[in-house]
Amino acid sequence: MKLIFELSRPGRGNKVLVPHVSPTLDPEADSVPVLEIPAAFRRKSAPRLPEVSENDLSRHYNALARRSFGVCDGFYPLGSCTMKYNPKINEVIASFFKFTDIHPLQPKHTAAGCETVYALAEKYLCGITGMDAMTFQPAAGAHGEFTGVLLIKAYHQSRGDTARKKIIVPDSAHGTNPATAAMCGFEVCSIASTPDGMVDLDALRSVVGPDTAGLMLTNPNTVGKFDKNILEITRIVHDAGGLCYYDGANLNAVMGVARPGDMGFDVCHLNLHKTFSTPHGGGGPGSGAVGCKDILKPFLPASTLGETVGEQSIGQVKMFYGNFLVVLRALVYLMTLGNSGVREAAQTAVLNANYMKKKMEEAGYISAYPGVCMHEFVLDLAQLKKETGVSALDVAKSMLDHGIHPPTMYFPLIVHEALMFEPTETESRETLDEACEVMAKILKTAYEDAEACHAAPHNTVIGRPDETKAARHPVVRYEFA
């Protein structure tokens, strides 16, 4: 397939790029009148854009769309990311012109409906998380982490407790956790997990102290386990004078069932774009809403219409009020499901994951952590690689030939040949059965014809790219004469 620049021909279709006014056209005139732009605002050279007809442009991008793969095309079990189907009603409401045609600088009384959206979303999400207040300014999950850790930092500074320089992060955490702590000026202290994937309590006790600012933790954790010692974990940190931060990446497993606030967490972020129905992936938009207990409320950035930033606030973390339409989608999702529906979604996500995990084990795969999982699970393919030479990457590439998007590969880092599956609550039993049959076939092929797995995929648009070369020598733009 040709690149859009390869379809370009000088002078073709470029008239659409010329700004013009045409309320009425003079049939006697030779051309459309051109809008006069002051010289100071004019480009000094023409933009380097492809020159194609609208017809060719439309066909080109439709062809690209047919090559892409999303949750509406097939099974997409990307672990730790919750790539689930999102109801179209949320998109319909989010595109309603009375929501899309607003401006953040218009008078407050003309945006009362939007204010209600924020107020209701805060009420419902605080109820789900057990928090007392919430800001919707953060634009994404990692941005929410950054905001939450800044709240912890501001809290300690307000008390003159400036010796607290350390954030504790389990080794199974998302990579953004230690990065966030470092960006906020903290020293990162990593603690090991136990063989069953839980936080090592002895290791935790050995590192907490007067320098402990807080703990960043995901529960269920990144290996898909709900930590049975969660109350003891948060108590240990609190007894040392630290605060507890909840990474909401895995809330899909416990929403409506267990609340971070009840587990002892003081602040949390939510990925509204993965848990509460905005389509995930493709670069956005997102929303990393941050909820907190009352002790941290004075430090929140302004979050609602007309609210002024207090003296202790960490200040704005994004312009205006955050990504409003993402919050709107989340609200529609919650109002559609209701209390019982939110709980059922979490329970079904857990049921689907355990069903698939069990079937994969019966097919011959080895789970990294035995026993019941939550909404996701991790396979350990180290033995398969040792016996056949077929790696987790080879298995993932083989899945492409069967119309299934690969799961998360080589994560978490504590499992060296990891494949991480999250089937979500929106997949049917039939889909899960078909996916497990595919995985069983791939396992059989690995032992009978390992080379076929090494060369996969075989029937996709492109074969296996040289990923090492792509990483070391990326070509991110098209050069043309």
PDB file of C-alpha atoms in Angstrom, residues 131-421:
ATOM      1  CA  MET A 131     -12.933   8.844  48.646  1.00  0.00           C
ATOM      2  CA  ASP A 132     -14.264  12.213  49.850  1.00  0.00           C
ATOM      3  CA  ALA A 133     -13.382  14.528  46.955  1.00  0.00           C
ATOM      4  CA  MET A 134     -12.196  14.321  43.375  1.00  0.00           C
ATOM      5  CA  THR A 135     -10.529  16.373  40.657  1.00  0.00           C
ATOM      6  CA  PHE A 136     -10.986  15.686  36.952  1.00  0.00           C
ATOM      7  CA  GLN A 137      -8.105  17.834  35.731  1.00  0.00           C
ATOM      8  CA  PRO A 138      -5.495  15.102  35.074  1.00  0.00           C
ATOM      9  CA  ALA A 139      -5.490  14.092  31.417  1.00  0.00           C
ATOM     10  CA  ALA A 140      -4.430  10.445  31.772  1.00  0.00           C
ATOM     11  CA  GLY A 141      -3.530   7.714  34.236  1.00  0.00           C
ATOM     12  CA  ALA A 142       0.130   8.622  34.667  1.00  0.00           C
ATOM     13  CA  HIS A 143      -0.899  12.280  34.942  1.00  0.00           C
ATOM     14  CA  GLY A 144      -3.270  11.211  37.716  1.00  0.00           C
ATOM     15  CA  GLU A 145      -0.418   9.436  39.473  1.00  0.00           C
ATOM     16  CA  PHE A 146       1.659  12.597  39.238  1.00  0.00           C
ATOM     17  CA  THR A 147      -1.186  14.648  40.709  1.00  0.00           C
ATOM     18  CA  GLY A 148      -1.829  12.166  43.522  1.00  0.00           C
ATOM     19  CA  VAL A 149       1.809  11.976  44.586  1.00  0.00           C
ATOM     20  CA  LEU A 150       2.016  15.785  44.524  1.00  0.00           C
ATOM     21  CA  LEU A 151      -0.890  15.785  46.983  1.00  0.00           C
ATOM     22  CA  ILE A 152       1.092  13.496  49.287  1.00  0.00           C
ATOM     23  CA  LYS A 153       4.117  15.754  48.968  1.00  0.00           C
ATOM     24  CA  ALA A 154       2.076  18.890  49.707  1.00  0.00           C
ATOM     25  CA  TYR A 155       0.534  17.215  52.761  1.00  0.00           C
ATOM     26  CA  HIS A 156       3.899  16.424  54.320  1.00  0.00           C
ATOM     27  CA  GLN A 157       5.289  19.857  53.490  1.00  0.00           C
ATOM     28  CA  SER A 158       2.277  21.561  55.080  1.00  0.00           C
ATOM     29  CA  ARG A 159       3.144  19.789  58.315  1.00  0.00           C
ATOM     30  CA  GLY A 160       6.805  20.708  58.096  1.00  0.00           C
ATOM     31  CA  ASP A 161       7.621  17.010  57.725  1.00  0.00           C
ATOM     32  CA  THR A 162      10.276  17.565  55.079  1.00  0.00           C
ATOM     33  CA  ALA A 163      12.374  14.514  55.954  1.00  0.00           C
ATOM     34  CA  ARG A 164       9.952  12.232  54.144  1.00  0.00           C
ATOM     35  CA  LYS A 165      11.781  11.671  50.882  1.00  0.00           C
ATOM     36  CA  LYS A 166      10.965   8.053  50.062  1.00  0.00           C
ATOM     37  CA  ILE A 167       8.124   6.445  48.090  1.00  0.00           C
ATOM     38  CA  ILE A 168       7.811   2.662  48.377  1.00  0.00           C
ATOM     39  CA  VAL A 169       6.871   0.807  45.194  1.00  0.00           C
ATOM     40  CA  PRO A 170       6.440  -3.000  44.867  1.00  0.00           C
ATOM     41  CA  ASP A 171       8.454  -4.674  42.098  1.00  0.00           C
ATOM     42  CA  SER A 172       5.248  -5.763  40.352  1.00  0.00           C
ATOM     43  CA  ALA A 173       4.071  -2.171  39.891  1.00  0.00           C
ATOM     44  CA  HIS A 174       3.367  -0.420  36.621  1.00  0.00           C
ATOM     45  CA  GLY A 175       6.482   1.247  35.272  1.00  0.00           C
ATOM     46  CA  THR A 176       4.817   4.630  35.599  1.00  0.00           C
ATOM     47  CA  ASN A 177       4.747   4.308  39.413  1.00  0.00           C
ATOM     48  CA  PRO A 178       8.492   4.630  40.066  1.00  0.00           C
ATOM     49  CA  ALA A 179       8.762   7.174  37.237  1.00  0.00           C
ATOM     50  CA  THR A 180       6.027   9.295  38.829  1.00  0.00           C
ATOM     51  CA  ALA A 181       7.637   9.166  42.266  1.00  0.00           C
ATOM     52  CA  ALA A 182      10.982  10.236  40.797  1.00  0.00           C
ATOM     53  CA  MET A 183       9.383  13.082  38.817  1.00  0.00           C
ATOM     54  CA  CYS A 184       7.851  14.382  42.036  1.00  0.00           C
ATOM     55  CA  GLY A 185      11.287  14.497  43.633  1.00  0.00           C
ATOM     56  CA  PHE A 186      11.114  11.355  45.734  1.00  0.00           C
ATOM     57  CA  GLU A 187      13.569   8.528  46.164  1.00  0.00           C
ATOM     58  CA  VAL A 188      12.066   5.259  44.919  1.00  0.00           C
ATOM     59  CA  CYS A 189      12.334   2.260  47.208  1.00  0.00           C
ATOM     60  CA  SER A 190      11.413  -1.037  45.497  1.00  0.00           C
ATOM     61  CA  ILE A 191      10.298  -4.027  47.551  1.00  0.00           C
ATOM     62  CA  ALA A 192      10.126  -7.612  46.354  1.00  0.00           C
ATOM     63  CA  SER A 193       7.038  -9.734  45.975  1.00  0.00           C
ATOM     64  CA  THR A 194       6.485 -13.099  47.609  1.00  0.00           C
ATOM     65  CA  PRO A 195       6.336 -16.279  45.486  1.00  0.00           C
ATOM     66  CA  ASP A 196       2.540 -16.000  45.438  1.00  0.00           C
ATOM     67  CA  GLY A 197       2.680 -12.466  44.019  1.00  0.00           C
ATOM     68  CA  MET A 198       1.854 -10.548  47.202  1.00  0.00           C
ATOM     69  CA  VAL A 199       3.714  -7.717  48.936  1.00  0.00           C
ATOM     70  CA  ASP A 200       6.414  -9.095  51.240  1.00  0.00           C
ATOM     71  CA  LEU A 201       5.352  -7.749  54.646  1.00  0.00           C
ATOM     72  CA  ASP A 202       8.763  -8.285  56.221  1.00  0.00           C
ATOM     73  CA  ALA A 203      10.416  -6.397  53.376  1.00  0.00           C
ATOM     74  CA  LEU A 204       7.880  -3.590  53.795  1.00  0.00           C
ATOM     75  CA  ARG A 205       8.459  -3.348  57.540  1.00  0.00           C
ATOM     76  CA  SER A 206      12.208  -3.206  56.963  1.00  0.00           C
ATOM     77  CA  VAL A 207      12.046  -0.097  54.754  1.00  0.00           C
ATOM     78  CA  VAL A 208       9.358   2.073  56.390  1.00  0.00           C
ATOM     79  CA  GLY A 209      10.444   4.808  58.766  1.00  0.00           C
ATOM     80  CA  PRO A 210      10.656   8.561  59.356  1.00  0.00           C
ATOM     81  CA  ASP A 211      11.720   9.064  55.730  1.00  0.00           C
ATOM     82  CA  THR A 212       8.650   7.293  54.298  1.00  0.00           C
ATOM     83  CA  ALA A 213       6.384   9.655  52.386  1.00  0.00           C
ATOM     84  CA  GLY A 214       4.079   6.985  51.043  1.00  0.00           C
ATOM     85  CA  LEU A 215       3.378   3.753  49.234  1.00  0.00           C
ATOM     86  CA  MET A 216       2.177   3.358  45.646  1.00  0.00           C
ATOM     87  CA  LEU A 217       0.225   0.153  45.154  1.00  0.00           C
ATOM     88  CA  THR A 218      -2.168  -1.458  42.707  1.00  0.00           C
ATOM     89  CA  ASN A 219      -4.747  -3.850  44.164  1.00  0.00           C
ATOM     90  CA  PRO A 220      -5.516  -6.221  42.524  1.00  0.00           C
ATOM     91  CA  ASN A 221      -1.858  -6.067  41.618  1.00  0.00           C
ATOM     92  CA  THR A 222      -0.182  -6.365  38.241  1.00  0.00           C
ATOM     93  CA  VAL A 223      -0.051 -10.166  38.376  1.00  0.00           C
ATOM     94  CA  GLY A 224      -3.820 -10.271  38.832  1.00  0.00           C
ATOM     95  CA  LYS A 225      -3.929 -11.030  42.550  1.00  0.00           C
ATOM     96  CA  PHE A 226      -5.909  -9.295  45.285  1.00  0.00           C
ATOM     97  CA  ASP A 227      -3.461  -8.868  48.155  1.00  0.00           C
ATOM     98  CA  LYS A 228      -4.908 -10.691  51.147  1.00  0.00           C
ATOM     99  CA  ASN A 229      -2.791  -8.517  53.461  1.00  0.00           C
ATOM    100  CA  ILE A 230      -3.958  -5.178  52.096  1.00  0.00           C
ATOM    101  CA  LEU A 231      -5.227  -3.848  55.442  1.00  0.00           C
ATOM    102  CA  GLU A 232      -1.957  -4.773  57.137  1.00  0.00           C
ATOM    103  CA  ILE A 233       0.025  -3.165  54.306  1.00  0.00           C
ATOM    104  CA  THR A 234      -1.712   0.197  54.603  1.00  0.00           C
ATOM    105  CA  ARG A 235      -1.553   0.025  58.426  1.00  0.00           C
ATOM    106  CA  ILE A 236       2.225  -0.470  58.346  1.00  0.00           C
ATOM    107  CA  VAL A 237       2.656   2.585  56.134  1.00  0.00           C
ATOM    108  CA  HIS A 238       0.291   4.730  58.190  1.00  0.00           C
ATOM    109  CA  ASP A 239       1.966   3.734  61.452  1.00  0.00           C
ATOM    110  CA  ALA A 240       5.229   4.981  59.949  1.00  0.00           C
ATOM    111  CA  GLY A 241       3.610   8.334  59.152  1.00  0.00           C
ATOM    112  CA  GLY A 242       3.285   7.753  55.402  1.00  0.00           C
ATOM    113  CA  LEU A 243       0.267   7.923  53.123  1.00  0.00           C
ATOM    114  CA  CYS A 244      -1.058   5.275  50.749  1.00  0.00           C
ATOM    115  CA  TYR A 245      -1.624   5.856  47.045  1.00  0.00           C
ATOM    116  CA  TYR A 246      -3.903   3.549  45.039  1.00  0.00           C
ATOM    117  CA  ASP A 247      -3.171   3.043  41.351  1.00  0.00           C
ATOM    118  CA  GLY A 248      -6.627   2.560  39.858  1.00  0.00           C
ATOM    119  CA  ALA A 249      -5.431   0.664  36.783  1.00  0.00           C
ATOM    120  CA  ASN A 250      -7.108  -2.546  37.952  1.00  0.00           C
ATOM    121  CA  LEU A 251     -10.298  -1.129  39.422  1.00  0.00           C
ATOM    122  CA  ASN A 252     -12.218  -2.993  36.724  1.00  0.00           C
ATOM    123  CA  ALA A 253     -11.920  -6.091  38.925  1.00  0.00           C
ATOM    124  CA  VAL A 254     -13.315  -4.628  42.141  1.00  0.00           C
ATOM    125  CA  MET A 255     -15.540  -1.650  41.300  1.00  0.00           C
ATOM    126  CA  GLY A 256     -18.767  -1.963  43.240  1.00  0.00           C
ATOM    127  CA  VAL A 257     -17.270  -4.805  45.301  1.00  0.00           C
ATOM    128  CA  ALA A 258     -14.328  -3.355  47.257  1.00  0.00           C
ATOM    129  CA  ARG A 259     -13.305   0.270  47.723  1.00  0.00           C
ATOM    130  CA  PRO A 260      -9.744   1.616  47.913  1.00  0.00           C
ATOM    131  CA  GLY A 261     -10.817   3.994  50.669  1.00  0.00           C
ATOM    132  CA  ASP A 262     -11.914   1.046  52.792  1.00  0.00           C
ATOM    133  CA  MET A 263      -8.595  -0.700  52.146  1.00  0.00           C
ATOM    134  CA  GLY A 264      -6.786   2.183  53.820  1.00  0.00           C
ATOM    135  CA  PHE A 265      -5.767   4.277  50.808  1.00  0.00           C
ATOM    136  CA  ASP A 266      -5.667   8.059  51.124  1.00  0.00           C
ATOM    137  CA  VAL A 267      -5.578   8.986  47.440  1.00  0.00           C
ATOM    138  CA  CYS A 268      -6.207   7.205  44.157  1.00  0.00           C
ATOM    139  CA  HIS A 269      -6.424   7.824  40.455  1.00  0.00           C
ATOM    140  CA  LEU A 270      -8.945   6.315  38.063  1.00  0.00           C
ATOM    141  CA  ASN A 271      -8.431   5.598  34.392  1.00  0.00           C
ATOM    142  CA  LEU A 272     -11.814   6.759  33.145  1.00  0.00           C
ATOM    143  CA  HIS A 273     -10.632   5.914  29.626  1.00  0.00           C
ATOM    144  CA  LYS A 274     -10.209   2.208  30.395  1.00  0.00           C
ATOM    145  CA  THR A 275     -12.486   1.390  33.323  1.00  0.00           C
ATOM    146  CA  PHE A 276     -15.408   3.688  32.629  1.00  0.00           C
ATOM    147  CA  SER A 277     -15.931   3.469  28.901  1.00  0.00           C
ATOM    148  CA  THR A 278     -13.977   5.941  26.817  1.00  0.00           C
ATOM    149  CA  PRO A 279     -12.329   3.973  23.968  1.00  0.00           C
ATOM    150  CA  HIS A 280      -8.791   3.173  25.088  1.00  0.00           C
ATOM    151  CA  GLY A 281      -5.750   3.458  22.864  1.00  0.00           C
ATOM    152  CA  GLY A 282      -4.747   5.448  19.840  1.00  0.00           C
ATOM    153  CA  GLY A 283      -3.231   8.236  21.886  1.00  0.00           C
ATOM    154  CA  GLY A 284      -6.278   9.540  23.722  1.00  0.00           C
ATOM    155  CA  PRO A 285      -8.242  11.244  24.949  1.00  0.00           C
ATOM    156  CA  GLY A 286      -8.023  10.037  28.513  1.00  0.00           C
ATOM    157  CA  SER A 287      -8.771  11.091  32.045  1.00  0.00           C
ATOM    158  CA  GLY A 288      -6.878  10.252  35.207  1.00  0.00           C
ATOM    159  CA  ALA A 289      -9.401  11.525  37.746  1.00  0.00           C
ATOM    160  CA  VAL A 290      -7.922  11.721  41.260  1.00  0.00           C
ATOM    161  CA  GLY A 291      -9.908  11.075  44.415  1.00  0.00           C
ATOM    162  CA  CYS A 292      -8.694  11.678  47.951  1.00  0.00           C
ATOM    163  CA  LYS A 293      -9.659  11.621  51.596  1.00  0.00           C
ATOM    164  CA  ASP A 294     -10.535  14.844  53.428  1.00  0.00           C
ATOM    165  CA  ILE A 295      -6.987  15.259  54.777  1.00  0.00           C
ATOM    166  CA  LEU A 296      -5.753  15.839  51.208  1.00  0.00           C
ATOM    167  CA  LYS A 297      -8.707  17.860  49.915  1.00  0.00           C
ATOM    168  CA  PRO A 298      -7.111  21.290  50.648  1.00  0.00           C
ATOM    169  CA  PHE A 299      -4.294  20.445  48.232  1.00  0.00           C
ATOM    170  CA  LEU A 300      -6.441  19.510  45.225  1.00  0.00           C
ATOM    171  CA  PRO A 301      -6.311  21.589  42.046  1.00  0.00           C
ATOM    172  CA  ALA A 302      -9.526  23.389  41.096  1.00  0.00           C
ATOM    173  CA  SER A 303     -11.878  20.766  39.733  1.00  0.00           C
ATOM    174  CA  THR A 304     -15.335  22.259  39.262  1.00  0.00           C
ATOM    175  CA  LEU A 305     -16.826  25.287  37.528  1.00  0.00           C
ATOM    176  CA  GLY A 306     -16.238  28.484  39.398  1.00  0.00           C
ATOM    177  CA  GLU A 307     -14.014  26.941  42.075  1.00  0.00           C
ATOM    178  CA  THR A 308     -10.997  28.971  43.108  1.00  0.00           C
ATOM    179  CA  VAL A 309      -7.654  27.456  43.971  1.00  0.00           C
ATOM    180  CA  GLY A 310      -6.929  27.544  47.705  1.00  0.00           C
ATOM    181  CA  GLU A 311      -3.673  28.652  49.272  1.00  0.00           C
ATOM    182  CA  GLN A 312      -2.547  25.063  49.888  1.00  0.00           C
ATOM    183  CA  SER A 313      -3.507  23.774  46.434  1.00  0.00           C
ATOM    184  CA  ILE A 314      -0.823  22.183  44.293  1.00  0.00           C
ATOM    185  CA  GLY A 315      -2.139  24.429  41.505  1.00  0.00           C
ATOM    186  CA  GLN A 316      -3.515  23.531  38.119  1.00  0.00           C
ATOM    187  CA  VAL A 317      -2.161  20.394  36.474  1.00  0.00           C
ATOM    188  CA  LYS A 318      -4.036  21.024  33.225  1.00  0.00           C
ATOM    189  CA  MET A 319      -5.859  23.912  31.625  1.00  0.00           C
ATOM    190  CA  PHE A 320      -9.418  24.439  32.809  1.00  0.00           C
ATOM    191  CA  TYR A 321     -11.355  21.352  33.932  1.00  0.00           C
ATOM    192  CA  GLY A 322      -9.761  18.321  32.267  1.00  0.00           C
ATOM    193  CA  ASN A 323     -11.136  16.287  29.363  1.00  0.00           C
ATOM    194  CA  PHE A 324     -14.820  16.941  29.903  1.00  0.00           C
ATOM    195  CA  LEU A 325     -16.279  14.546  27.340  1.00  0.00           C
ATOM    196  CA  VAL A 326     -14.361  11.628  28.875  1.00  0.00           C
ATOM    197  CA  VAL A 327     -15.988  12.408  32.214  1.00  0.00           C
ATOM    198  CA  LEU A 328     -19.345  12.626  30.449  1.00  0.00           C
ATOM    199  CA  ARG A 329     -18.880   9.173  28.927  1.00  0.00           C
ATOM    200  CA  ALA A 330     -18.018   7.787  32.349  1.00  0.00           C
ATOM    201  CA  LEU A 331     -21.140   9.321  33.843  1.00  0.00           C
ATOM    202  CA  VAL A 332     -23.387   7.878  31.122  1.00  0.00           C
ATOM    203  CA  TYR A 333     -21.759   4.480  31.658  1.00  0.00           C
ATOM    204  CA  LEU A 334     -22.377   4.599  35.408  1.00  0.00           C
ATOM    205  CA  MET A 335     -25.958   5.833  35.074  1.00  0.00           C
ATOM    206  CA  THR A 336     -26.677   3.090  32.550  1.00  0.00           C
ATOM    207  CA  LEU A 337     -25.258   0.307  34.714  1.00  0.00           C
ATOM    208  CA  GLY A 338     -26.443   1.502  38.108  1.00  0.00           C
ATOM    209  CA  ASN A 339     -25.103   0.110  41.382  1.00  0.00           C
ATOM    210  CA  SER A 340     -25.860  -3.518  40.604  1.00  0.00           C
ATOM    211  CA  GLY A 341     -24.544  -3.238  37.042  1.00  0.00           C
ATOM    212  CA  VAL A 342     -21.177  -1.846  38.138  1.00  0.00           C
ATOM    213  CA  ARG A 343     -20.778  -4.702  40.588  1.00  0.00           C
ATOM    214  CA  GLU A 344     -21.849  -7.279  37.988  1.00  0.00           C
ATOM    215  CA  ALA A 345     -19.340  -5.916  35.483  1.00  0.00           C
ATOM    216  CA  ALA A 346     -16.496  -6.450  37.963  1.00  0.00           C
ATOM    217  CA  GLN A 347     -17.683  -9.903  38.944  1.00  0.00           C
ATOM    218  CA  THR A 348     -18.041 -10.975  35.312  1.00  0.00           C
ATOM    219  CA  ALA A 349     -14.545  -9.693  34.524  1.00  0.00           C
ATOM    220  CA  VAL A 350     -13.185 -11.882  37.331  1.00  0.00           C
ATOM    221  CA  LEU A 351     -15.283 -14.855  36.243  1.00  0.00           C
ATOM    222  CA  ASN A 352     -14.126 -14.582  32.626  1.00  0.00           C
ATOM    223  CA  ALA A 353     -10.472 -14.348  33.619  1.00  0.00           C
ATOM    224  CA  ASN A 354     -10.633 -17.402  35.862  1.00  0.00           C
ATOM    225  CA  TYR A 355     -12.567 -19.370  33.239  1.00  0.00           C
ATOM    226  CA  MET A 356      -9.942 -18.608  30.606  1.00  0.00           C
ATOM    227  CA  LYS A 357      -7.043 -19.220  32.993  1.00  0.00           C
ATOM    228  CA  LYS A 358      -8.381 -22.648  33.902  1.00  0.00           C
ATOM    229  CA  LYS A 359      -8.901 -23.655  30.267  1.00  0.00           C
ATOM    230  CA  MET A 360      -5.398 -22.490  29.341  1.00  0.00           C
ATOM    231  CA  GLU A 361      -3.929 -24.554  32.173  1.00  0.00           C
ATOM    232  CA  GLU A 362      -5.898 -27.585  30.976  1.00  0.00           C
ATOM    233  CA  ALA A 363      -4.424 -27.041  27.511  1.00  0.00           C
ATOM    234  CA  GLY A 364      -0.908 -27.244  28.969  1.00  0.00           C
ATOM    235  CA  TYR A 365       0.054 -23.677  29.722  1.00  0.00           C
ATOM    236  CA  ILE A 366       1.644 -22.782  33.060  1.00  0.00           C
ATOM    237  CA  SER A 367       0.332 -19.888  35.133  1.00  0.00           C
ATOM    238  CA  ALA A 368       2.948 -17.682  36.755  1.00  0.00           C
ATOM    239  CA  TYR A 369       0.875 -17.643  39.932  1.00  0.00           C
ATOM    240  CA  PRO A 370      -1.431 -20.533  40.835  1.00  0.00           C
ATOM    241  CA  GLY A 371      -4.902 -20.251  42.280  1.00  0.00           C
ATOM    242  CA  VAL A 372      -7.763 -17.855  41.739  1.00  0.00           C
ATOM    243  CA  CYS A 373      -6.964 -14.627  39.891  1.00  0.00           C
ATOM    244  CA  MET A 374      -8.896 -11.428  39.614  1.00  0.00           C
ATOM    245  CA  HIS A 375      -9.625  -9.806  36.229  1.00  0.00           C
ATOM    246  CA  GLU A 376      -6.325 -10.813  34.594  1.00  0.00           C
ATOM    247  CA  PHE A 377      -3.710 -13.535  34.779  1.00  0.00           C
ATOM    248  CA  VAL A 378      -0.125 -14.112  33.696  1.00  0.00           C
ATOM    249  CA  LEU A 379       1.210 -17.143  31.844  1.00  0.00           C
ATOM    250  CA  ASP A 380       4.854 -18.118  32.301  1.00  0.00           C
ATOM    251  CA  LEU A 381       6.275 -19.519  29.055  1.00  0.00           C
ATOM    252  CA  ALA A 382       9.808 -20.062  30.365  1.00  0.00           C
ATOM    253  CA  GLN A 383       9.454 -23.849  30.298  1.00  0.00           C
ATOM    254  CA  LEU A 384       7.987 -23.778  26.792  1.00  0.00           C
ATOM    255  CA  LYS A 385      10.934 -21.730  25.585  1.00  0.00           C
ATOM    256  CA  LYS A 386      13.399 -24.065  27.278  1.00  0.00           C
ATOM    257  CA  GLU A 387      11.842 -27.163  25.704  1.00  0.00           C
ATOM    258  CA  THR A 388      11.028 -25.821  22.215  1.00  0.00           C
ATOM    259  CA  GLY A 389      12.800 -22.498  21.759  1.00  0.00           C
ATOM    260  CA  VAL A 390       9.406 -20.857  21.216  1.00  0.00           C
ATOM    261  CA  SER A 391       9.207 -17.609  23.172  1.00  0.00           C
ATOM    262  CA  ALA A 392       6.337 -15.537  24.504  1.00  0.00           C
ATOM    263  CA  LEU A 393       6.881 -13.230  21.517  1.00  0.00           C
ATOM    264  CA  ASP A 394       6.555 -16.167  19.102  1.00  0.00           C
ATOM    265  CA  VAL A 395       3.259 -17.218  20.689  1.00  0.00           C
ATOM    266  CA  ALA A 396       1.960 -13.655  20.581  1.00  0.00           C
ATOM    267  CA  LYS A 397       2.879 -13.316  16.888  1.00  0.00           C
ATOM    268  CA  SER A 398       1.181 -16.648  16.166  1.00  0.00           C
ATOM    269  CA  MET A 399      -2.065 -15.334  17.657  1.00  0.00           C
ATOM    270  CA  LEU A 400      -2.200 -12.708  14.920  1.00  0.00           C
ATOM    271  CA  ASP A 401      -2.695 -15.425  12.315  1.00  0.00           C
ATOM    272  CA  HIS A 402      -5.896 -16.416  14.109  1.00  0.00           C
ATOM    273  CA  GLY A 403      -7.434 -12.946  14.264  1.00  0.00           C
ATOM    274  CA  ILE A 404      -6.684 -12.362  17.945  1.00  0.00           C
ATOM    275  CA  HIS A 405      -4.801  -9.355  19.242  1.00  0.00           C
ATOM    276  CA  PRO A 406      -1.863 -10.525  21.369  1.00  0.00           C
ATOM    277  CA  PRO A 407      -1.975 -10.027  25.133  1.00  0.00           C
ATOM    278  CA  THR A 408       0.586  -7.911  26.956  1.00  0.00           C
ATOM    279  CA  MET A 409       4.073  -9.387  26.473  1.00  0.00           C
ATOM    280  CA  TYR A 410       6.981  -9.510  28.906  1.00  0.00           C
ATOM    281  CA  PHE A 411       5.090  -7.715  31.640  1.00  0.00           C
ATOM    282  CA  PRO A 412       5.275  -7.708  34.584  1.00  0.00           C
ATOM    283  CA  LEU A 413       9.055  -7.789  34.473  1.00  0.00           C
ATOM    284  CA  ILE A 414       9.256 -10.254  37.366  1.00  0.00           C
ATOM    285  CA  VAL A 415       7.979 -12.971  34.976  1.00  0.00           C
ATOM    286  CA  HIS A 416      10.602 -13.268  32.235  1.00  0.00           C
ATOM    287  CA  GLU A 417       8.496 -15.017  29.542  1.00  0.00           C
ATOM    288  CA  ALA A 418       5.196 -13.455  30.456  1.00  0.00           C
ATOM    289  CA  LEU A 419       1.949 -13.250  28.550  1.00  0.00           C
ATOM    290  CA  MET A 420      -0.706 -11.299  30.437  1.00  0.00           C
ATOM    291  CA  PHE A 421      -4.366 -11.840  29.552  1.00  0.00           C
TER     292      PHE A 421
END
